[in-house]
Every structure is written in structure tokens, then in C-alpha cells.
Amino acid sequence: MNVPRPNSIEVRVPASTANLGAGFDCLGLAVELFLNVRATVLSEPGAREMARSMGVGGSSSLPSSPDENLIFRSMRHTAEREGFELPAVRLAVQNEIPVAGGLGSSAAATVAGIALGFAVSGRPVPKETALRYATEIEGHADNVGAALLGGFVVTFTRKDGSVVAVKKRWPKMVRLIIVTPAFALETKKSRAVLPARVQRGDAVHNLQRSALFVAALEERRFDLLWDAMEDRLHQTDRQSLVPGLEGVLAMPRMPGLLGVALSGAGPSVVGLATERFDEIGKAIAGHFERSGLTTTVRTLEAAQEGAVTTEKFSRRE
């Protein structure tokens, strides 16, 4: 059976913040910063595949080679797992997500590559399959679940390797104040400082609070989010990697601020707030600035929509 293949595909994938304090490797939230990728199918024999990237700091230095570029590698992973052959493509990337900033830049690239892998081959993108492949590449499901589905997600992996992401509605009144210090922190390095074993009391502490986080959102008990975002499994160990983080996590309550946490592996920090966004952003940024780091402060809404693919077919006579 001949499957019609589009000659141009565009995919838009949101950034994401993971963990949200205690929900280590299981909670994720899509954020209104986007990775936009256009894939053009190359019809000329021997045409060179490459990626051209533009956008926020670090985007232009992303690998252009198909062997090194994460979007290309995710496309190939999908083709290998599905048993189909990819056409040659060229990628044009416009990126709003800080690279190695703790906002799911690699997850967005992974999801984009999987979506493009299916699309350029003329196949629909099964969400469950895409989530599994993305988790295989990324190593954990929280960021990729949010990037794929949008909104607030709770994720887990079954014994057979299948992955589940349950999407929950995020209250529009709760905005995200994201403060990004001006340095990159690779997830691999940030995960390497975490201990292989944890104390039972710390595990119970985080289980209680991650469950409380979901319940507090469901019941609009925003007053409980401060407690729900307290973590004992990863943030303390990562403080040595992010100058100023210790001060941020020790911030006292202030009007409008519901809670604060390291965003994913860092170095960005996310504050949840309902008002006084500028004031809270300056307070968080001050801890980094006193440690000698410049920052970018963004006030954003959750992205309720996940990855979106648009296909364009050439006209045939």
C-alpha cells in the first residue's frame, strides 16, 4: 500500500517544567515557550541532510549533523522501532526554550523528532507509542509527557516498559515565574550528584507531598502548595551546582507566591504565583544575582496544548 507522504511538516512543541518540588520524575507541566521545527523532504538524490537552528542563547550552536542532532536522532529511533524507512529531510529550527536550562529543551526536541518521524512517513502519531519512544530516549517521562500532551501531567512506567501520562487541568489563575540564571547545566551532570539510595523517611515525605500537590490543585487549595512543593530527594543535593539556589529554596512566604522549586534538573527555578509577579521574580532573581549570576525572568502561563503537527502536501496532477 502506498502511503502518501507530505513534502513539508511543521511541529510546535512546548517547554516544560518537571518535578515541581516533591514530584521527582513523575510530575510535569507544559509551559508557553515553544520549539518550532519545519522539516522539508528532499527530493534531489544525494541532497545533504542538516539542521539549521536559531533562537534563544545556545540555539545556533546546536548540532546540525543528523548523527548528532537530537531531533534527527529521535526521528531515526522512531523509524527503527516502527520498521520503516525515513526520507531525507532538512530541518529549520526556531527555538524559544533555553538550552540546558531545566525547561525541557531536550524533551521538546525528542518529541518533535518522533512526531516528524511519523509525519514524514505519512503515518499517524499514536500518543501512547510516541510517549514510550520519547521516554526511551529521554530516560524519564515527566518532561516528555507534558511536551507531548500539554497541561499538567502525572506519569509512570509499567514493568513492561509502557508509559502512562494522565493529563490534568491546570488552573489558569496560577502562573509560572521562571527565573533562569545565565549558565547551562546538563541533566546528566545534575542527576549524577543524586544518591543511589534514600532514607525511608525522605521517600515517605515526598510521596505525601507529591500526592498532596495533585489533590491541592484538584480542590483549588492553593494554600497547600507551599507544603506540597517541599522536597527531600533531589533539590538539596543539587544546590552545589547552582549558586544562589539554596537562598531561593529558603525564601519565606510572600503575598502571591504559592511555592518555589528547582525546574527539572535546573538551573532554572519556577515559582507558582497568583499575583505580584514582578515583585516575586525580582526576589528570586536577587538570590542568583548576589551569587554573581545574571538572570532572565519570565512570567508565563501553562501551555494547555501539547505537540501540534501541521502537514503540507505538494499538488499532484
mmCIF file of C-alpha atoms in Angstrom:
data_model
loop_
_atom_site.group_PDB
_atom_site.id
_atom_site.type_symbol
_atom_site.label_atom_id
_atom_site.label_comp_id
_atom_site.label_asym_id
_atom_site.label_seq_id
_atom_site.Cartn_x
_atom_site.Cartn_y
_atom_site.Cartn_z
ATOM 1 C CA MET A 1 0.000 0.000 0.000
ATOM 2 C CA ASN A 2 1.363 3.408 -0.991
ATOM 3 C CA VAL A 3 1.220 5.806 1.921
ATOM 4 C CA PRO A 4 1.005 9.475 0.819
ATOM 5 C CA ARG A 5 3.901 11.433 2.254
ATOM 6 C CA PRO A 6 3.845 15.179 2.897
ATOM 7 C CA ASN A 7 6.702 17.216 1.449
ATOM 8 C CA SER A 8 6.781 19.686 4.348
ATOM 9 C CA ILE A 9 5.874 19.270 8.006
ATOM 10 C CA GLU A 10 5.858 21.736 10.870
ATOM 11 C CA VAL A 11 5.700 20.778 14.523
ATOM 12 C CA ARG A 12 5.390 23.009 17.566
ATOM 13 C CA VAL A 13 6.279 21.615 20.992
ATOM 14 C CA PRO A 14 6.041 23.441 24.352
ATOM 15 C CA ALA A 15 8.712 23.726 27.002
ATOM 16 C CA SER A 16 8.095 22.010 30.321
ATOM 17 C CA THR A 17 8.985 22.174 33.984
ATOM 18 C CA ALA A 18 9.311 18.890 35.845
ATOM 19 C CA ASN A 19 9.155 17.678 39.452
ATOM 20 C CA LEU A 20 7.508 20.846 40.814
ATOM 21 C CA GLY A 21 9.296 20.174 44.076
ATOM 22 C CA ALA A 22 8.455 16.782 45.519
ATOM 23 C CA GLY A 23 7.141 15.060 42.375
ATOM 24 C CA PHE A 24 10.546 13.790 41.279
ATOM 25 C CA ASP A 25 10.391 12.080 37.861
ATOM 26 C CA CYS A 26 6.581 11.906 37.867
ATOM 27 C CA LEU A 27 5.052 15.427 37.655
ATOM 28 C CA GLY A 28 5.400 17.689 34.636
ATOM 29 C CA LEU A 29 3.818 20.893 33.376
ATOM 30 C CA ALA A 30 3.911 22.313 29.849
ATOM 31 C CA VAL A 31 4.953 25.967 29.590
ATOM 32 C CA GLU A 32 4.257 28.601 26.925
ATOM 33 C CA LEU A 33 7.707 28.675 25.392
ATOM 34 C CA PHE A 34 7.980 26.738 22.154
ATOM 35 C CA LEU A 35 10.270 24.772 19.894
ATOM 36 C CA ASN A 36 9.180 25.132 16.270
ATOM 37 C CA VAL A 37 10.620 22.782 13.654
ATOM 38 C CA ARG A 38 9.962 22.652 9.922
ATOM 39 C CA ALA A 39 11.075 19.524 8.070
ATOM 40 C CA THR A 40 11.347 19.718 4.291
ATOM 41 C CA VAL A 41 11.547 16.438 2.393
ATOM 42 C CA LEU A 42 14.479 16.475 -0.032
ATOM 43 C CA SER A 43 13.604 15.188 -3.490
ATOM 44 C CA GLU A 44 17.055 15.595 -5.080
ATOM 45 C CA PRO A 45 19.177 12.404 -4.989
ATOM 46 C CA GLY A 46 22.159 12.781 -2.667
ATOM 47 C CA ALA A 47 20.867 16.013 -1.108
ATOM 48 C CA ARG A 48 22.573 16.762 2.208
ATOM 49 C CA GLU A 49 20.551 16.403 5.390
ATOM 50 C CA MET A 50 21.170 19.064 8.009
ATOM 51 C CA ALA A 51 19.514 21.149 10.727
ATOM 52 C CA ARG A 52 19.708 24.923 10.932
ATOM 53 C CA SER A 53 18.837 26.281 14.385
ATOM 54 C CA MET A 54 18.038 29.798 15.558
ATOM 55 C CA GLY A 55 16.573 31.276 18.729
ATOM 56 C CA VAL A 56 17.497 31.936 22.354
ATOM 57 C CA GLY A 57 21.092 31.756 23.543
ATOM 58 C CA GLY A 58 22.788 28.493 22.613
ATOM 59 C CA SER A 59 20.297 27.580 19.877
ATOM 60 C CA SER A 60 22.565 28.494 16.972
ATOM 61 C CA SER A 61 25.300 26.193 18.295
ATOM 62 C CA LEU A 62 23.052 23.116 18.386
ATOM 63 C CA PRO A 63 24.425 20.284 16.205
ATOM 64 C CA SER A 64 23.494 20.428 12.529
ATOM 65 C CA SER A 65 24.663 16.906 11.691
ATOM 66 C CA PRO A 66 21.974 14.175 11.562
ATOM 67 C CA ASP A 67 24.252 11.917 13.614
ATOM 68 C CA GLU A 68 24.455 14.463 16.452
ATOM 69 C CA ASN A 69 21.240 16.452 16.294
ATOM 70 C CA LEU A 70 18.662 15.169 18.809
ATOM 71 C CA ILE A 71 15.681 15.815 16.531
ATOM 72 C CA PHE A 72 17.234 13.742 13.753
ATOM 73 C CA ARG A 73 18.236 11.007 16.211
ATOM 74 C CA SER A 74 14.687 10.849 17.581
ATOM 75 C CA MET A 75 13.332 10.529 14.042
ATOM 76 C CA ARG A 76 15.687 7.627 13.413
ATOM 77 C CA HIS A 77 14.823 5.954 16.720
ATOM 78 C CA THR A 78 11.166 6.074 15.728
ATOM 79 C CA ALA A 79 11.847 4.639 12.268
ATOM 80 C CA GLU A 80 13.938 1.817 13.695
ATOM 81 C CA ARG A 81 11.310 0.920 16.323
ATOM 82 C CA GLU A 82 8.490 1.053 13.761
ATOM 83 C CA GLY A 83 10.410 -0.661 10.962
ATOM 84 C CA PHE A 84 10.025 1.983 8.267
ATOM 85 C CA GLU A 85 12.494 4.000 6.203
ATOM 86 C CA LEU A 86 12.765 7.751 6.543
ATOM 87 C CA PRO A 87 13.009 10.072 3.559
ATOM 88 C CA ALA A 88 15.869 12.555 3.534
ATOM 89 C CA VAL A 89 14.886 15.853 5.158
ATOM 90 C CA ARG A 90 16.296 19.227 6.067
ATOM 91 C CA LEU A 91 15.291 20.871 9.356
ATOM 92 C CA ALA A 92 14.733 24.549 10.134
ATOM 93 C CA VAL A 93 14.519 25.074 13.899
ATOM 94 C CA GLN A 94 13.257 28.152 15.730
ATOM 95 C CA ASN A 95 13.759 27.715 19.466
ATOM 96 C CA GLU A 96 12.415 29.731 22.415
ATOM 97 C CA ILE A 97 13.450 27.219 25.108
ATOM 98 C CA PRO A 98 16.743 27.842 26.979
ATOM 99 C CA VAL A 99 19.227 25.084 26.136
ATOM 100 C CA ALA A 100 20.273 23.038 29.205
ATOM 101 C CA GLY A 101 18.172 25.413 31.315
ATOM 102 C CA GLY A 102 15.875 22.970 33.103
ATOM 103 C CA LEU A 103 12.869 23.720 30.899
ATOM 104 C CA GLY A 104 12.684 20.564 28.846
ATOM 105 C CA SER A 105 14.657 21.622 25.770
ATOM 106 C CA SER A 106 15.812 18.053 25.099
ATOM 107 C CA ALA A 107 12.326 16.671 25.769
ATOM 108 C CA ALA A 108 10.838 19.116 23.254
ATOM 109 C CA ALA A 109 13.452 18.131 20.647
ATOM 110 C CA THR A 110 12.771 14.448 21.303
ATOM 111 C CA VAL A 111 9.004 14.819 20.953
ATOM 112 C CA ALA A 112 9.466 16.942 17.820
ATOM 113 C CA GLY A 113 11.676 14.279 16.250
ATOM 114 C CA ILE A 114 9.235 11.473 16.995
ATOM 115 C CA ALA A 115 6.298 13.473 15.608
ATOM 116 C CA LEU A 116 8.282 14.300 12.477
ATOM 117 C CA GLY A 117 9.434 10.702 12.066
ATOM 118 C CA PHE A 118 5.837 9.526 11.861
ATOM 119 C CA ALA A 119 4.645 12.501 9.803
ATOM 120 C CA VAL A 120 7.281 12.458 7.030
ATOM 121 C CA SER A 121 6.488 8.782 6.537
ATOM 122 C CA GLY A 122 2.788 9.507 6.147
ATOM 123 C CA ARG A 123 1.776 7.786 9.365
ATOM 124 C CA PRO A 124 -0.410 8.985 12.248
ATOM 125 C CA VAL A 125 1.265 9.577 15.612
ATOM 126 C CA PRO A 126 -0.144 7.270 18.314
ATOM 127 C CA LYS A 127 0.197 9.181 21.596
ATOM 128 C CA GLU A 128 0.963 6.089 23.666
ATOM 129 C CA THR A 129 3.661 4.956 21.252
ATOM 130 C CA ALA A 130 5.192 8.419 20.998
ATOM 131 C CA LEU A 131 5.294 8.684 24.789
ATOM 132 C CA ARG A 132 7.065 5.345 25.109
ATOM 133 C CA TYR A 133 9.675 6.159 22.468
ATOM 134 C CA ALA A 134 10.281 9.601 23.968
ATOM 135 C CA THR A 135 10.800 8.072 27.403
ATOM 136 C CA GLU A 136 13.219 5.521 25.949
ATOM 137 C CA ILE A 137 15.291 8.384 24.562
ATOM 138 C CA GLU A 138 14.935 10.867 27.422
ATOM 139 C CA GLY A 139 15.143 8.357 30.295
ATOM 140 C CA HIS A 140 12.159 9.716 32.250
ATOM 141 C CA ALA A 141 8.609 10.607 31.277
ATOM 142 C CA ASP A 142 7.714 13.805 33.137
ATOM 143 C CA ASN A 143 9.026 16.371 30.638
ATOM 144 C CA VAL A 144 8.157 14.411 27.502
ATOM 145 C CA GLY A 145 4.652 13.691 28.804
ATOM 146 C CA ALA A 146 3.985 17.389 29.311
ATOM 147 C CA ALA A 147 5.573 18.313 25.968
ATOM 148 C CA LEU A 148 3.522 15.729 24.102
ATOM 149 C CA LEU A 149 0.140 16.248 25.789
ATOM 150 C CA GLY A 150 0.310 19.770 27.212
ATOM 151 C CA GLY A 151 -1.046 20.849 30.583
ATOM 152 C CA PHE A 152 -0.193 19.203 33.896
ATOM 153 C CA VAL A 153 0.693 15.507 33.701
ATOM 154 C CA VAL A 154 1.276 12.689 36.155
ATOM 155 C CA THR A 155 3.423 9.937 34.633
ATOM 156 C CA PHE A 156 4.562 6.427 35.439
ATOM 157 C CA THR A 157 6.240 3.481 33.679
ATOM 158 C CA ARG A 158 4.939 -0.075 33.820
ATOM 159 C CA LYS A 159 7.099 -3.175 34.234
ATOM 160 C CA ASP A 160 6.774 -3.922 30.516
ATOM 161 C CA GLY A 161 8.212 -0.506 29.632
ATOM 162 C CA SER A 162 4.941 1.085 28.552
ATOM 163 C CA VAL A 163 4.419 4.609 29.817
ATOM 164 C CA VAL A 164 1.254 6.312 31.043
ATOM 165 C CA ALA A 165 0.655 10.053 31.341
ATOM 166 C CA VAL A 166 -2.556 11.312 32.924
ATOM 167 C CA LYS A 167 -3.331 14.880 31.931
ATOM 168 C CA LYS A 168 -4.924 17.185 34.484
ATOM 169 C CA ARG A 169 -6.326 20.673 34.028
ATOM 170 C CA TRP A 170 -4.031 23.433 35.272
ATOM 171 C CA PRO A 171 -5.784 26.442 36.900
ATOM 172 C CA LYS A 172 -5.343 29.464 34.645
ATOM 173 C CA MET A 173 -5.029 31.828 37.613
ATOM 174 C CA VAL A 174 -1.787 30.129 38.697
ATOM 175 C CA ARG A 175 1.056 31.490 36.592
ATOM 176 C CA LEU A 176 4.683 30.469 36.448
ATOM 177 C CA ILE A 177 7.514 32.824 37.290
ATOM 178 C CA ILE A 178 10.580 31.228 35.736
ATOM 179 C CA VAL A 179 13.984 32.628 36.613
ATOM 180 C CA THR A 180 16.888 31.326 34.561
ATOM 181 C CA PRO A 181 20.469 32.080 35.640
ATOM 182 C CA ALA A 182 22.907 32.607 32.789
ATOM 183 C CA PHE A 183 24.663 29.271 32.651
ATOM 184 C CA ALA A 184 23.896 25.854 31.246
ATOM 185 C CA LEU A 185 23.546 22.750 33.395
ATOM 186 C CA GLU A 186 23.394 19.396 31.657
ATOM 187 C CA THR A 187 20.795 16.992 33.025
ATOM 188 C CA LYS A 188 23.401 14.218 33.121
ATOM 189 C CA LYS A 189 25.589 16.252 35.467
ATOM 190 C CA SER A 190 22.643 17.279 37.639
ATOM 191 C CA ARG A 191 21.442 13.690 38.008
ATOM 192 C CA ALA A 192 24.959 12.426 38.769
ATOM 193 C CA VAL A 193 25.029 14.197 42.164
ATOM 194 C CA LEU A 194 21.924 12.357 43.402
ATOM 195 C CA PRO A 195 22.438 9.446 45.817
ATOM 196 C CA ALA A 196 21.643 5.909 44.676
ATOM 197 C CA ARG A 197 19.672 5.240 47.880
ATOM 198 C CA VAL A 198 17.425 7.436 50.009
ATOM 199 C CA GLN A 199 16.140 7.251 53.559
ATOM 200 C CA ARG A 200 12.642 5.833 54.053
ATOM 201 C CA GLY A 201 11.533 8.988 55.859
ATOM 202 C CA ASP A 202 12.604 11.122 52.891
ATOM 203 C CA ALA A 203 10.790 8.837 50.456
ATOM 204 C CA VAL A 204 7.601 8.999 52.532
ATOM 205 C CA HIS A 205 7.960 12.787 52.801
ATOM 206 C CA ASN A 206 7.983 13.121 49.012
ATOM 207 C CA LEU A 207 5.215 10.577 48.457
ATOM 208 C CA GLN A 208 2.944 12.528 50.766
ATOM 209 C CA ARG A 209 3.721 15.860 49.163
ATOM 210 C CA SER A 210 3.516 14.781 45.541
ATOM 211 C CA ALA A 211 0.075 13.295 46.263
ATOM 212 C CA LEU A 212 -0.875 16.473 48.127
ATOM 213 C CA PHE A 213 0.196 18.607 45.147
ATOM 214 C CA VAL A 214 -2.288 16.858 42.849
ATOM 215 C CA ALA A 215 -5.058 16.963 45.459
ATOM 216 C CA ALA A 216 -4.447 20.641 46.265
ATOM 217 C CA LEU A 217 -4.759 21.589 42.591
ATOM 218 C CA GLU A 218 -7.885 19.480 42.189
ATOM 219 C CA GLU A 219 -9.587 21.103 45.164
ATOM 220 C CA ARG A 220 -8.185 24.591 44.493
ATOM 221 C CA ARG A 221 -6.475 24.503 47.893
ATOM 222 C CA PHE A 222 -3.634 26.698 46.697
ATOM 223 C CA ASP A 223 -2.687 27.430 50.298
ATOM 224 C CA LEU A 224 -1.347 23.848 50.500
ATOM 225 C CA LEU A 225 1.015 24.124 47.524
ATOM 226 C CA TRP A 226 3.802 25.630 49.659
ATOM 227 C CA ASP A 227 3.907 22.451 51.743
ATOM 228 C CA ALA A 228 3.331 20.225 48.715
ATOM 229 C CA MET A 229 6.439 21.564 46.927
ATOM 230 C CA GLU A 230 8.848 20.753 49.763
ATOM 231 C CA ASP A 231 11.373 18.171 48.588
ATOM 232 C CA ARG A 232 13.949 15.893 50.213
ATOM 233 C CA LEU A 233 15.067 13.751 47.274
ATOM 234 C CA HIS A 234 16.923 15.980 44.825
ATOM 235 C CA GLN A 235 16.981 19.741 45.428
ATOM 236 C CA THR A 236 19.383 19.798 48.384
ATOM 237 C CA ASP A 237 21.936 17.668 46.528
ATOM 238 C CA ARG A 238 21.776 19.979 43.525
ATOM 239 C CA GLN A 239 22.382 23.189 45.470
ATOM 240 C CA SER A 240 26.151 22.849 44.999
ATOM 241 C CA LEU A 241 25.654 23.006 41.223
ATOM 242 C CA VAL A 242 23.511 26.162 41.175
ATOM 243 C CA PRO A 243 24.901 29.206 43.016
ATOM 244 C CA GLY A 244 22.062 31.019 44.775
ATOM 245 C CA LEU A 245 19.677 28.045 44.742
ATOM 246 C CA GLU A 246 19.967 27.482 48.483
ATOM 247 C CA GLY A 247 18.727 31.003 49.126
ATOM 248 C CA VAL A 248 15.836 30.620 46.684
ATOM 249 C CA LEU A 249 14.625 27.405 48.304
ATOM 250 C CA ALA A 250 14.830 29.013 51.754
ATOM 251 C CA MET A 251 12.718 32.029 50.746
ATOM 252 C CA PRO A 252 9.948 32.909 53.204
ATOM 253 C CA ARG A 253 6.356 33.117 52.084
ATOM 254 C CA MET A 254 5.336 36.352 50.413
ATOM 255 C CA PRO A 255 1.992 37.616 49.096
ATOM 256 C CA GLY A 256 1.026 35.952 45.832
ATOM 257 C CA LEU A 257 3.726 33.275 45.945
ATOM 258 C CA LEU A 258 2.312 29.747 46.296
ATOM 259 C CA GLY A 259 5.591 27.840 46.209
ATOM 260 C CA VAL A 260 9.015 27.650 44.609
ATOM 261 C CA ALA A 261 11.122 24.800 43.236
ATOM 262 C CA LEU A 262 14.045 23.922 41.035
ATOM 263 C CA SER A 263 12.743 23.440 37.500
ATOM 264 C CA GLY A 264 13.645 19.933 36.409
ATOM 265 C CA ALA A 265 17.390 19.390 36.692
ATOM 266 C CA GLY A 266 17.990 23.165 36.810
ATOM 267 C CA PRO A 267 19.392 25.721 36.798
ATOM 268 C CA SER A 268 16.062 27.498 36.229
ATOM 269 C CA VAL A 269 13.756 27.982 39.191
ATOM 270 C CA VAL A 270 9.965 28.082 38.964
ATOM 271 C CA GLY A 271 7.684 29.976 41.299
ATOM 272 C CA LEU A 272 3.930 29.444 41.241
ATOM 273 C CA ALA A 273 2.011 32.647 41.847
ATOM 274 C CA THR A 274 -1.357 34.337 41.516
ATOM 275 C CA GLU A 275 -0.272 37.997 41.784
ATOM 276 C CA ARG A 276 2.714 40.343 42.292
ATOM 277 C CA PHE A 277 4.624 38.552 39.574
ATOM 278 C CA ASP A 278 7.264 41.247 39.030
ATOM 279 C CA GLU A 279 7.956 41.557 42.742
ATOM 280 C CA ILE A 280 8.331 37.802 43.165
ATOM 281 C CA GLY A 281 10.511 37.485 40.072
ATOM 282 C CA LYS A 282 12.882 40.162 41.368
ATOM 283 C CA ALA A 283 13.056 38.483 44.781
ATOM 284 C CA ILE A 284 14.004 35.121 43.244
ATOM 285 C CA ALA A 285 16.471 36.676 40.797
ATOM 286 C CA GLY A 286 18.156 38.558 43.633
ATOM 287 C CA HIS A 287 19.489 35.317 45.139
ATOM 288 C CA PHE A 288 21.224 34.425 41.879
ATOM 289 C CA GLU A 289 22.470 37.965 41.307
ATOM 290 C CA ARG A 290 24.035 38.083 44.772
ATOM 291 C CA SER A 291 25.933 34.955 43.738
ATOM 292 C CA GLY A 292 27.284 36.747 40.671
ATOM 293 C CA LEU A 293 24.849 35.415 38.066
ATOM 294 C CA THR A 294 22.751 37.409 35.637
ATOM 295 C CA THR A 295 19.223 36.125 35.104
ATOM 296 C CA THR A 296 16.282 36.114 32.730
ATOM 297 C CA VAL A 297 12.883 36.411 34.413
ATOM 298 C CA ARG A 298 9.762 35.236 32.594
ATOM 299 C CA THR A 299 6.137 35.230 33.731
ATOM 300 C CA LEU A 300 4.334 32.581 31.733
ATOM 301 C CA GLU A 301 1.133 30.589 31.615
ATOM 302 C CA ALA A 302 0.886 26.828 31.402
ATOM 303 C CA ALA A 303 0.595 25.550 27.833
ATOM 304 C CA GLN A 304 -2.695 23.656 27.747
ATOM 305 C CA GLU A 305 -1.922 22.192 24.313
ATOM 306 C CA GLY A 306 0.960 19.819 23.634
ATOM 307 C CA ALA A 307 2.785 18.993 20.412
ATOM 308 C CA VAL A 308 0.964 20.099 17.246
ATOM 309 C CA THR A 309 1.910 18.845 13.778
ATOM 310 C CA THR A 310 0.898 20.501 10.507
ATOM 311 C CA GLU A 311 1.466 18.643 7.243
ATOM 312 C CA LYS A 312 1.657 20.124 3.756
ATOM 313 C CA PHE A 313 1.329 18.016 0.600
ATOM 314 C CA SER A 314 2.544 19.059 -2.833
ATOM 315 C CA ARG A 315 -0.130 19.182 -5.505
ATOM 316 C CA ARG A 316 -0.087 16.167 -7.834
ATOM 317 C CA GLU A 317 -1.528 16.094 -11.333
#
